[in-house]
Short mmCIF file of C-alpha atoms and ligand atoms in Angstrom, two decimals:
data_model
loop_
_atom_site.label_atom_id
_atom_site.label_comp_id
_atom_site.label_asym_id
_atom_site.label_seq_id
_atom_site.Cartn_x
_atom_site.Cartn_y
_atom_site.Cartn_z
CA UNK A 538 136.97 98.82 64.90
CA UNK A 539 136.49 95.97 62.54
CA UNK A 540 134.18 95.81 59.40
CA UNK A 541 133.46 93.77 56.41
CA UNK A 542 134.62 95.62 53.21
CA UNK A 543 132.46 94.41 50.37
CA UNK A 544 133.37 94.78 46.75
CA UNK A 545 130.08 94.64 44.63
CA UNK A 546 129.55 93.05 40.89
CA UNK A 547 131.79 89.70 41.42
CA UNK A 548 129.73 87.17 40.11
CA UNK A 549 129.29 83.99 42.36
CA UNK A 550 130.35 80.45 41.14
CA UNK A 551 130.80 76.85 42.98
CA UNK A 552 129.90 75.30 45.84
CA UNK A 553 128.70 77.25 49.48
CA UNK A 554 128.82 74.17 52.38
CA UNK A 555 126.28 74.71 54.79
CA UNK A 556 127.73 74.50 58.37
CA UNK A 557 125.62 72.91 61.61
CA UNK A 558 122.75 75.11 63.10
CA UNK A 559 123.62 77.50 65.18
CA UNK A 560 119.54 77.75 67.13
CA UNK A 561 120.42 73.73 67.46
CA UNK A 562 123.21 73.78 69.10
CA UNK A 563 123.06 76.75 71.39
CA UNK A 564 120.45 74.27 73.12
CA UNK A 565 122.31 71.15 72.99
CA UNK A 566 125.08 72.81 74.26
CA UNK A 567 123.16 73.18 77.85
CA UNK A 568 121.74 70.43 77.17
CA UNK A 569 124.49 68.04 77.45
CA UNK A 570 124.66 69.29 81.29
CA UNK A 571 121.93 66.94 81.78
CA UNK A 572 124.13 63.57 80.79
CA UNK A 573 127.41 64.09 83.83
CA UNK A 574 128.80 62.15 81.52
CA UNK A 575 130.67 62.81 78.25
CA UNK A 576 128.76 64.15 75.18
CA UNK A 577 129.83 64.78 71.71
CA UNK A 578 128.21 67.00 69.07
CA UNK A 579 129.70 67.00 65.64
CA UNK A 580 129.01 69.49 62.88
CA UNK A 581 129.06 72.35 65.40
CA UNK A 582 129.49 75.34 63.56
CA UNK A 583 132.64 77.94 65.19
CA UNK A 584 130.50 80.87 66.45
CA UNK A 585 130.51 83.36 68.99
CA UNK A 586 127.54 82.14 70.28
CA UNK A 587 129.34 78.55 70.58
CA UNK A 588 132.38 80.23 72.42
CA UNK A 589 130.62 82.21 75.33
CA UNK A 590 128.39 78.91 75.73
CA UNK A 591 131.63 76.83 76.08
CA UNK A 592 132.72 79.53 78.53
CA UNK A 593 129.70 79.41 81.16
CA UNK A 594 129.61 75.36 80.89
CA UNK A 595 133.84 75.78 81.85
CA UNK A 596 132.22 78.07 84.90
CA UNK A 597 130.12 75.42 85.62
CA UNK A 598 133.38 72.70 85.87
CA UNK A 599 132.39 70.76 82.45
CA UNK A 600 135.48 70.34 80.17
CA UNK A 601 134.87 71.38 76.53
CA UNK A 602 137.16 70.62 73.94
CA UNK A 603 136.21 72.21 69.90
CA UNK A 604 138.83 70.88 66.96
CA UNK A 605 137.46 70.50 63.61
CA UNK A 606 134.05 71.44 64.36
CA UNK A 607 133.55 69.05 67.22
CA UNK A 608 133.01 69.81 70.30
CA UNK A 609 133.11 67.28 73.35
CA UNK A 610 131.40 68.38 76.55
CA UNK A 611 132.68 66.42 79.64
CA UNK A 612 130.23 66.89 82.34
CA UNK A 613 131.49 64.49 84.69
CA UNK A 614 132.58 67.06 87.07
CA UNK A 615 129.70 69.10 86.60
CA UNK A 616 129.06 71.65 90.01
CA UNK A 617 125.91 74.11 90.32
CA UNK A 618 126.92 78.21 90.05
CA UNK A 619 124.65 80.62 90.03
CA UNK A 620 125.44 82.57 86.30
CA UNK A 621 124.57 86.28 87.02
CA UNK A 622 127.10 88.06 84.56
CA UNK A 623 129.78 87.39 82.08
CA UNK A 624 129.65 84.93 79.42
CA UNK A 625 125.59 84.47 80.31
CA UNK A 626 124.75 88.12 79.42
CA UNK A 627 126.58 87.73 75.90
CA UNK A 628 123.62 85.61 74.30
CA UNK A 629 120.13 85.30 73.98
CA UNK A 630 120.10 81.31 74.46
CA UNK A 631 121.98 81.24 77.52
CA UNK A 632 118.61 81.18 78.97
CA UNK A 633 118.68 77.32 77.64
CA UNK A 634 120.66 76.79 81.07
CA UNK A 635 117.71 77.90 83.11
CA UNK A 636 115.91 74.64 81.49
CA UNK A 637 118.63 72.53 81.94
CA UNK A 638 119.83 73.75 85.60
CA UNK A 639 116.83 73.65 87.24
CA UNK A 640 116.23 70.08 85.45
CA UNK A 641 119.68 68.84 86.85
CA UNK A 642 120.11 71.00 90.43
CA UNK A 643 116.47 72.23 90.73
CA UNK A 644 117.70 75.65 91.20
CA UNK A 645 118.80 78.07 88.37
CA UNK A 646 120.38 81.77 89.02
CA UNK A 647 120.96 83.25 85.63
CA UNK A 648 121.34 86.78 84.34
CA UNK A 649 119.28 88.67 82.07
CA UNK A 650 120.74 86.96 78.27
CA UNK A 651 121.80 89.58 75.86
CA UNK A 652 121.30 88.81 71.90
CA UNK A 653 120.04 90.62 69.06
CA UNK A 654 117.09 94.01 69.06
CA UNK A 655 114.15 92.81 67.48
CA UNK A 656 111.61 94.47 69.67
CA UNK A 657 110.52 93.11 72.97
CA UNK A 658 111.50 89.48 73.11
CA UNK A 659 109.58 88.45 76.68
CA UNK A 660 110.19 85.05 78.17
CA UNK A 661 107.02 84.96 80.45
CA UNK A 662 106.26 81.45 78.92
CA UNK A 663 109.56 80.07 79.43
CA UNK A 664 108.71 80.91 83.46
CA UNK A 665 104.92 79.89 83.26
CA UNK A 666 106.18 76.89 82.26
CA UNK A 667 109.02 76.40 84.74
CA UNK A 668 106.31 77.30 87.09
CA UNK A 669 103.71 74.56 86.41
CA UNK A 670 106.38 72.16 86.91
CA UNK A 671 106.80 73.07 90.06
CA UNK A 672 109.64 75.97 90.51
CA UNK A 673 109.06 79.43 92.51
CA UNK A 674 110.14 81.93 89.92
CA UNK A 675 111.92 85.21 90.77
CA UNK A 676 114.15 88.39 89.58
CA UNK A 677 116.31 89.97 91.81
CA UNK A 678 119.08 92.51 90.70
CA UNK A 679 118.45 91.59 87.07
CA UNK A 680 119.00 88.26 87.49
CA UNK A 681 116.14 85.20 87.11
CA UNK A 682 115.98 83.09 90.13
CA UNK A 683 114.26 79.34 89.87
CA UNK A 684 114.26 76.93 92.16
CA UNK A 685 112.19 73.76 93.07
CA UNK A 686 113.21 72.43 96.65
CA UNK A 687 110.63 69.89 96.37
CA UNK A 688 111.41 69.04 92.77
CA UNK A 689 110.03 69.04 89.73
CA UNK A 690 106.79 67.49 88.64
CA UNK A 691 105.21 66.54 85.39
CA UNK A 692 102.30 69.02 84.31
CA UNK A 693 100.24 69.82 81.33
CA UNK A 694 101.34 72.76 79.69
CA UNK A 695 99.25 75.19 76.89
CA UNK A 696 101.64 77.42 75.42
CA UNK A 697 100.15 80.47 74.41
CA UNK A 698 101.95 80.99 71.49
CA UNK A 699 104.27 78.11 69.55
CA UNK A 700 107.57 79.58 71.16
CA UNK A 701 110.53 78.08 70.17
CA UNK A 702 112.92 78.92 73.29
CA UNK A 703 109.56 78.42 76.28
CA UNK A 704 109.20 74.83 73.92
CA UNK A 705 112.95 73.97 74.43
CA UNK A 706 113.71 75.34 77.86
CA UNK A 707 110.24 73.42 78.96
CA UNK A 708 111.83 70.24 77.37
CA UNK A 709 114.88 70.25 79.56
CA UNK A 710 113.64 71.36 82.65
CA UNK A 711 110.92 68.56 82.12
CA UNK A 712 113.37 65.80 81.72
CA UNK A 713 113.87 64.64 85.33
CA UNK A 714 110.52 65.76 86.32
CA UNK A 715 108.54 62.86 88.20
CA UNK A 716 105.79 61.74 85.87
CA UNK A 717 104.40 63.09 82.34
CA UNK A 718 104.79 66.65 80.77
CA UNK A 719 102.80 67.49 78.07
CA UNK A 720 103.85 70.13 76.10
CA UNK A 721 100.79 71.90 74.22
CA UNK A 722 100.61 74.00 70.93
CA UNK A 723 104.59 73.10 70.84
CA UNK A 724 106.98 74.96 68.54
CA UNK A 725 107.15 72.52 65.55
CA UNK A 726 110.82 73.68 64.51
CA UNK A 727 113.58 71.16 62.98
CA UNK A 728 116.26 72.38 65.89
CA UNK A 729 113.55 71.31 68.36
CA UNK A 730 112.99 67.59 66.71
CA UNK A 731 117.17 67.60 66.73
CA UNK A 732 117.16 68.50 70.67
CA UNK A 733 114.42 65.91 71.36
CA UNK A 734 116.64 63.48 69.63
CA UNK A 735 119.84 63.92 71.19
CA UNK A 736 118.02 64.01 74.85
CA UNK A 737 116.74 60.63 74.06
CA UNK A 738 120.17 59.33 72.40
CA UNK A 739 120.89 60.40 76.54
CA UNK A 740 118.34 58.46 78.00
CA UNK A 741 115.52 60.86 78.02
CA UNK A 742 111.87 59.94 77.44
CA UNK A 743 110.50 62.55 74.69
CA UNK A 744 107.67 61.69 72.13
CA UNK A 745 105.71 64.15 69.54
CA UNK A 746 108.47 66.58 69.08
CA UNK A 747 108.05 68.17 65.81
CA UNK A 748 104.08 68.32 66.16
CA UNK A 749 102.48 70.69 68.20
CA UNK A 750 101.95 68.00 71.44
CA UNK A 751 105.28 66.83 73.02
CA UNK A 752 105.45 64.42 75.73
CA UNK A 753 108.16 63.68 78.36
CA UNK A 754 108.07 60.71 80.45
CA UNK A 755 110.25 62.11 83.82
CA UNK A 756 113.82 59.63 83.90
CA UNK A 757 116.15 59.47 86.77
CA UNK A 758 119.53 61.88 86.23
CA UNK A 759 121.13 58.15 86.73
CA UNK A 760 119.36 57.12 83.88
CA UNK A 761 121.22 59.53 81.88
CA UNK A 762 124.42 58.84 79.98
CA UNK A 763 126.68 60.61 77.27
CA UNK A 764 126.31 60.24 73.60
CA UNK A 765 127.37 61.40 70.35
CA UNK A 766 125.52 63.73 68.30
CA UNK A 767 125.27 65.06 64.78
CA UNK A 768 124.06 68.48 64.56
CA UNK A 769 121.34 69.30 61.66
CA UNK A 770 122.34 71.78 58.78
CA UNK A 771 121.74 75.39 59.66
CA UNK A 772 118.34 76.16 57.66
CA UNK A 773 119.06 79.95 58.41
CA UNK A 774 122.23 80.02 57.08
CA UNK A 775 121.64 77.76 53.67
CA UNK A 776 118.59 80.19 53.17
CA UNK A 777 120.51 83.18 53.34
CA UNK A 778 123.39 81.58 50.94
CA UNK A 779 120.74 80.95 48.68
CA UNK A 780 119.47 84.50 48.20
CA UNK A 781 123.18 85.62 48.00
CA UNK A 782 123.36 82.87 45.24
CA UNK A 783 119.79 84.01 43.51
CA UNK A 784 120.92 87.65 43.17
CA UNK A 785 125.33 87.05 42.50
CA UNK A 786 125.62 83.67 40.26
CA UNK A 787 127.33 84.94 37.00
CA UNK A 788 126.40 84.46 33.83
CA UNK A 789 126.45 80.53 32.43
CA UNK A 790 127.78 79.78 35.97
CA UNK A 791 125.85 77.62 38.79
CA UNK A 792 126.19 78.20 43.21
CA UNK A 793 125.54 74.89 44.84
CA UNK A 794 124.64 75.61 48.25
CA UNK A 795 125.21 72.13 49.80
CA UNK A 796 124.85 69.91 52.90
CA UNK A 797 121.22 71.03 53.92
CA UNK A 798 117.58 69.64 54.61
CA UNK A 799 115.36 70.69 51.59
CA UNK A 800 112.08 69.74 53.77
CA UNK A 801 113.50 72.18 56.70
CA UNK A 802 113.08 75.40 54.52
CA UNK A 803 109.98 74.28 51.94
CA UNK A 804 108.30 77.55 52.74
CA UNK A 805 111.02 79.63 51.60
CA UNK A 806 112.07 77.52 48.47
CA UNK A 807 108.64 78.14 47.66
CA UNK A 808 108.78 82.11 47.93
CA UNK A 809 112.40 81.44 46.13
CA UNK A 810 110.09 79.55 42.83
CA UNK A 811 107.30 82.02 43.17
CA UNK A 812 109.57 84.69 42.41
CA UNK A 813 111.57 83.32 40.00
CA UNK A 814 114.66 81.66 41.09
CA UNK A 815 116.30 79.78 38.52
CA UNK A 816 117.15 76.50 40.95
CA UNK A 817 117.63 72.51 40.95
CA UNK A 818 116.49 71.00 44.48
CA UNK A 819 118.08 67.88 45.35
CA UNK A 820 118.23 65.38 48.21
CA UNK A 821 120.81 67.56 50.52
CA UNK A 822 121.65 70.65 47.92
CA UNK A 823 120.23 73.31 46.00
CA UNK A 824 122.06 74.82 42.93
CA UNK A 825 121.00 77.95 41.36
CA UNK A 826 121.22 79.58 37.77
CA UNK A 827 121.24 82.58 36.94
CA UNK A 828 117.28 83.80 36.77
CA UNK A 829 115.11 85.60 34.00
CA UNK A 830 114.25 88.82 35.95
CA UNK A 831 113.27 88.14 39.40
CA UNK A 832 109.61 88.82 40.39
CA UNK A 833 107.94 90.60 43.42
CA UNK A 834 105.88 88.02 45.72
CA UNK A 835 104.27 89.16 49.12
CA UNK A 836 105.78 86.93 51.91
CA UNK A 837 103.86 86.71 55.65
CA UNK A 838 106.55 84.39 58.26
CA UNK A 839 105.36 82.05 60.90
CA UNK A 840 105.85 79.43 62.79
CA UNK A 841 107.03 76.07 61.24
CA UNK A 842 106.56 75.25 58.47
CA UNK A 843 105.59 78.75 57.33
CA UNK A 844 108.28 81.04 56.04
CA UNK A 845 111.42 81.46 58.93
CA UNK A 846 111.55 85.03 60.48
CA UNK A 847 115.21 84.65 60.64
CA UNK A 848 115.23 84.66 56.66
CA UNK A 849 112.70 87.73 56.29
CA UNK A 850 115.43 90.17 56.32
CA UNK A 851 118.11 88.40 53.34
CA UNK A 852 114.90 88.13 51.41
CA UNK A 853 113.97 91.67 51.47
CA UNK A 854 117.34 92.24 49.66
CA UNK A 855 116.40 89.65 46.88
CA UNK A 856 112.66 91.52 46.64
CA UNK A 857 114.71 94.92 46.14
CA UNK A 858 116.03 93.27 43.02
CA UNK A 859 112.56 91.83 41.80
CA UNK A 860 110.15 93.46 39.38
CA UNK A 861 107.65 95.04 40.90
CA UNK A 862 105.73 95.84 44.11
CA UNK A 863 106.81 93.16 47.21
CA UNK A 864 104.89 93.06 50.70
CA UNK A 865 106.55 91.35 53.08
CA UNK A 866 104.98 91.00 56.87
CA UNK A 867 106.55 89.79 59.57
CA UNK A 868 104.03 88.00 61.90
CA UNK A 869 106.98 87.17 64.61
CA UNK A 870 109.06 90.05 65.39
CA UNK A 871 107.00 93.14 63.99
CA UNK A 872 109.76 94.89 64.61
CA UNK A 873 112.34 93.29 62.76
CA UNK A 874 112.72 95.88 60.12
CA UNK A 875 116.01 97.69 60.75
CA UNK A 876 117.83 96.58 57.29
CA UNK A 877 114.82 98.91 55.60
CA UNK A 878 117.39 102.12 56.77
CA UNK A 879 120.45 100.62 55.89
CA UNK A 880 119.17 99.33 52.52
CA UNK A 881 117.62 102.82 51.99
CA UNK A 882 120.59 104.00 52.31
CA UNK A 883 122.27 102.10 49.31
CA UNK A 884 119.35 103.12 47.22
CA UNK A 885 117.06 100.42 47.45
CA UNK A 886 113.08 101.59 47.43
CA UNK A 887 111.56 100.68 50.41
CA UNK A 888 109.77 101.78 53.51
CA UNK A 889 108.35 100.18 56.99
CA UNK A 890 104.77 100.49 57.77
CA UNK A 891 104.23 98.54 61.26
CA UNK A 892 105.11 94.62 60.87
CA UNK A 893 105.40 94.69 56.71
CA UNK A 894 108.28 95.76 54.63
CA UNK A 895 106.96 97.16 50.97
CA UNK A 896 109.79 96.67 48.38
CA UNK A 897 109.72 98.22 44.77
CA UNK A 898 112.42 96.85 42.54
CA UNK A 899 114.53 96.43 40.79
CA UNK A 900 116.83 99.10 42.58
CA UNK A 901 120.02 99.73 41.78
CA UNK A 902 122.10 99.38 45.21
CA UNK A 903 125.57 101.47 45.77
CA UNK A 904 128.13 100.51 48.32
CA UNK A 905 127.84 102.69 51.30
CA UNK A 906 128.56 102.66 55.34
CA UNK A 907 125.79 100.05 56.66
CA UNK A 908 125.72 98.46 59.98
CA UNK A 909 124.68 95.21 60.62
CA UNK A 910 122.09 96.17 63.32
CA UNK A 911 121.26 92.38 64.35
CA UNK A 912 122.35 89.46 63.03
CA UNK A 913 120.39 88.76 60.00
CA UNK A 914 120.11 92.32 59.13
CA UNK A 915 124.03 92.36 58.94
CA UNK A 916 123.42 88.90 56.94
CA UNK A 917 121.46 90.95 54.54
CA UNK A 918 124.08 94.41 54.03
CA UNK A 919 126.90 91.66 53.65
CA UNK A 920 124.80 90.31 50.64
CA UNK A 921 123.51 93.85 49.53
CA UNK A 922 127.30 94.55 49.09
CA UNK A 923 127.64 91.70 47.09
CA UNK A 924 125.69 93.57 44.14
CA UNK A 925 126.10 97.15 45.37
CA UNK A 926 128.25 99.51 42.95
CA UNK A 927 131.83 100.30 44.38
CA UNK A 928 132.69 99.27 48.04
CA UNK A 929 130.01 98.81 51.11
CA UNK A 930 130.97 98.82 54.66
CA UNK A 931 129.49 96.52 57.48
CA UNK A 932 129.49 97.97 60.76
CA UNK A 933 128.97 95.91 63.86
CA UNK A 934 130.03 92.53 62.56
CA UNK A 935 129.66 91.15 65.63
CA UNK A 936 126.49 90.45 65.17
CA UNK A 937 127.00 88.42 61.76
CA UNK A 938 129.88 86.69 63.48
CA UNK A 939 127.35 85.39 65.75
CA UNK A 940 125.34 82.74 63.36
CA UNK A 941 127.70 83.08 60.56
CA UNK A 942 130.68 80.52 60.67
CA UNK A 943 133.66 81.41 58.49
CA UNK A 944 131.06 83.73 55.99
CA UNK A 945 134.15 86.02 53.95
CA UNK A 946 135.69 82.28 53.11
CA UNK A 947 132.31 81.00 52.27
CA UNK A 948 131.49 83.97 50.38
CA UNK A 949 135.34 84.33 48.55
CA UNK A 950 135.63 80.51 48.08
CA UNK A 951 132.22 80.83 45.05
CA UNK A 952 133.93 84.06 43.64
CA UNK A 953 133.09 87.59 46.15
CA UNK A 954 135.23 89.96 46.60
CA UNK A 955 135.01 90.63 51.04
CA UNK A 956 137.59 90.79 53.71
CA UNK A 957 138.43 92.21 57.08
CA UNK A 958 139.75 95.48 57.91
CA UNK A 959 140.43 97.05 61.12
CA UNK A 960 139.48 101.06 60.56
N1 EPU B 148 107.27 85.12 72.95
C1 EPU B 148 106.55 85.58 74.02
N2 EPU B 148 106.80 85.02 75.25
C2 EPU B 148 107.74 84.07 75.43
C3 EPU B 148 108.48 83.61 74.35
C4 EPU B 148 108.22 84.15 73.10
O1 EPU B 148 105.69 86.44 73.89
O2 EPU B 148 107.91 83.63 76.58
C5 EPU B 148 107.02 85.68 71.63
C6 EPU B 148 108.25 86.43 71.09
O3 EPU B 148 108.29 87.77 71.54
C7 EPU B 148 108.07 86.32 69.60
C8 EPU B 148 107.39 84.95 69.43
O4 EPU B 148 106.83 84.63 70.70
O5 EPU B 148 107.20 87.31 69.12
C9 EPU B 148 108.31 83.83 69.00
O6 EPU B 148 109.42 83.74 69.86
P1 EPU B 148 110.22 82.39 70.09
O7 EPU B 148 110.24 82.12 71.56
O8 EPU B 148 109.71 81.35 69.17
O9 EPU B 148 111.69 82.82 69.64
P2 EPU B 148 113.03 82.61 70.42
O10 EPU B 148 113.07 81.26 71.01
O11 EPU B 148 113.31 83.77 71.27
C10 EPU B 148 114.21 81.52 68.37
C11 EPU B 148 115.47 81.77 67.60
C12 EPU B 148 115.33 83.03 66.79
C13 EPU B 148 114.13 82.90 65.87
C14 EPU B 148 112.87 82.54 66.67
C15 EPU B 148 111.65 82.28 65.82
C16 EPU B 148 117.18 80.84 69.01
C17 EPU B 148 118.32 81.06 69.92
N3 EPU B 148 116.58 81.91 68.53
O12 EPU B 148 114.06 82.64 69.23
O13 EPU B 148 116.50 83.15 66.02
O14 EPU B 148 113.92 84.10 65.19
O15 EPU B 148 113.12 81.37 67.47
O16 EPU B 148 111.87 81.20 64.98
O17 EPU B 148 116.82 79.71 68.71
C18 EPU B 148 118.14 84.25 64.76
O18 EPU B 148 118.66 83.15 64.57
O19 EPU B 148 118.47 85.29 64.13
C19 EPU B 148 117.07 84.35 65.75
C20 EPU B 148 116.68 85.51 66.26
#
């Protein structure tokens, strides 16, 4: 079995370089389907995630090629399979290929996608939406089945809630649609504005993404053609640096975390002031100093802009070393509280009462056996080992390895003390 080994009490120094977002490019991976034609993403950051999509688009007869984080996607020879197992049941966004299949072959057999636990993650808008364009919607065997023998067509469509994945997957499968698709109470999210943009660098017709009303103006797949495509900076992952950087920069020392958006992740560099971060915000970086003691704040996540979900759980570890009494709710997953166990376990005071963490700090954390039980819970015990006493263990880094690219060189380039080790 593999694990992280964490030594704690290394203080953190230099500069953390923020690699391309992973909830970007799982989607413009599928995405680039749409082109039969060559596409090129640069910045893409080496991930499981990245792999097993690279895999399925190989079943599908597209050529992928990854050196030096870019990865070119030759759908020339693209050929419709139906996806029921394998590479498709590894992650969560393979269901991006139900948008962009049924878009490009209206018809779409795809097995149930895998990813993390965070309680019940339905898709029922993803296949409301599908449905208003047009496609008969089915599962058989644990498998969805979509298909549109007379096509797609353009339809207004009121999402019930701002989802993220029904907003992208509605996107794609709207992009050869005949006529206009409105999308309706939208997801507003940065990786959504990115996908917009690269469909249109294709020859798609997409207005309004990033506010809550998106349009698509059906094209021809003829009127489609490759293009080359810079993937934003991984919000998720500069967030998560900077809490490691907040609670580990040493004394009279600085941790640059560098080559992100500042206006992607204003929600939680606000939480980060409000409690007391000693930090510099620049045009692409943020560096932090060490902070006077850190101070609880009570934290609710949302949708765009509010604060990210995917950043609730490394935060919880910075409240456990605040002064004071935290509340922090989560209003997307309610039941993304599985670090509160494995942080109780290294001493930290906390408890889960339905959707809301309550943190009382500052706790002293010691290393102990943790497992990463999703991915940004395991984010959050690889930083809690960071300041733990002694030696913590990280179980299940499979999940970390998921949106984490290269993390123990990241981590041991500013100064920690992690590595690998097969037990
Ligand atoms: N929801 C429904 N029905 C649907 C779709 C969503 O009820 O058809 C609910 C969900 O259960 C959840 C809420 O709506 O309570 C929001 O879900 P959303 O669809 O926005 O999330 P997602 O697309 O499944 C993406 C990210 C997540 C991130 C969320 C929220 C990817 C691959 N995943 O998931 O990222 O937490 O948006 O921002 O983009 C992560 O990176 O760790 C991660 C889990």
């Amino acid at each position: 079995m593999r694990v992280f080994k964490v030594e704690g009490k290394y203080p953190l120094n230099g500069t953390i370089e923020v690699s391309g977002a992973k909830n970007s490019v799982v989607a413009l991976i599928p995405a680039a389907i749409l082109a039969g034609d060559v596409v090129v993403l640069e910045n893409v950051p080496e991930l499981s995630d990245v792999y097993a999509l690279n895999t399925i688009l190989n079943e599908l007869n597209v050529q992928t090629t990854f050196e030096n984080n870019t990865l070119t996607i030759d759908a020339s020879n693209v050929r419709y399979k139906a996806l029921i197992e394998g590479a498709v049941q590894e992650l969560r966004a393979s269901y991006y290929l139900m948008g962009a299949m049924l878009a490009r072959y209206k018809e779409a057999i795809i097995g149930m996608p895998g990813g993390c636990y965070l309680g019940p993650r339905p898709i029922d808008l993803h296949l409301k939406g599908f449905q208003s364009l047009g496609a008969e919607v089915s599962i058989e065997n644990g498998a969805y089945h979509l298909s549109a023998p007379n096509g797609l067509h353009g339809s207004k469509i009121n999402l019930d809630i701002p989802s993220v994945g029904a907003t992208i997957n509605i996107m794609l499968a709207a992009v050869h649609a005949t006529g206009i698709t409105m999308i309706e109470n939208a997801a507003k999210e940065p990786e959504i504005v990115d996908i917009a943009t690269m469909l249109n660098n294709m020859g798609a017709k997409i207005t309004g993404a990033g506010t809550d009303t998106i349009r698509i103006n059906g094209v021809t797949t003829d009127a489609m053609h490759g293009c080359r495509h810079q993937v934003i900076p991984d919000r998720i992952e500069a967030g998560t640096y900077m809490v490691a950087a907040a609670i580990g920069v040493g004394e009279g020392m600085e941790v640059k975390v560098d080559n992100i958006i500042p206006e992607h992740m204003e929600a939680f560099l606000s939480k980060m002031e409000e409690a007391g971060v000693n930090m510099d915000v620049d045009l692409d970086s943020v560096t932090i100093r060490q902070s006077s003691p850190l101070q609880a704040v009570n934290v609710k996540t949302g949708v765009f802009p509010g604060f990210a979900t995917d950043l609730q759980q490394p935060f919880t570890l910075l409240l456990t070393q605040a002064n004071g009494a935290s509340i922090i709710t989560d209003t997307i997953y309610s039941a993304r509280f599985k670090h509160v166990d494995e942080l109780q376990r290294m001493g930290a005071t906390i408890r889960n009462e339905a959707s809301t963490g309550i943190v009382v700090g500052p706790s002293t954390l010691e290393g102990a056996k943790v497992t990463a039980t999703d991915l940004r819970a395991g984010a959050a015990m690889v930083l809690a080992g960071l300041i733990a006493e002694g030696i913590t263990e990280v179980h299940e880094i499979e999940h970390v390895e998921r949106g984490y690219e290269r993390i123990i060189k990241k981590l041991t380039n500013v100064g920690a003390k992690i590595w690998l080790e097969e037990i």
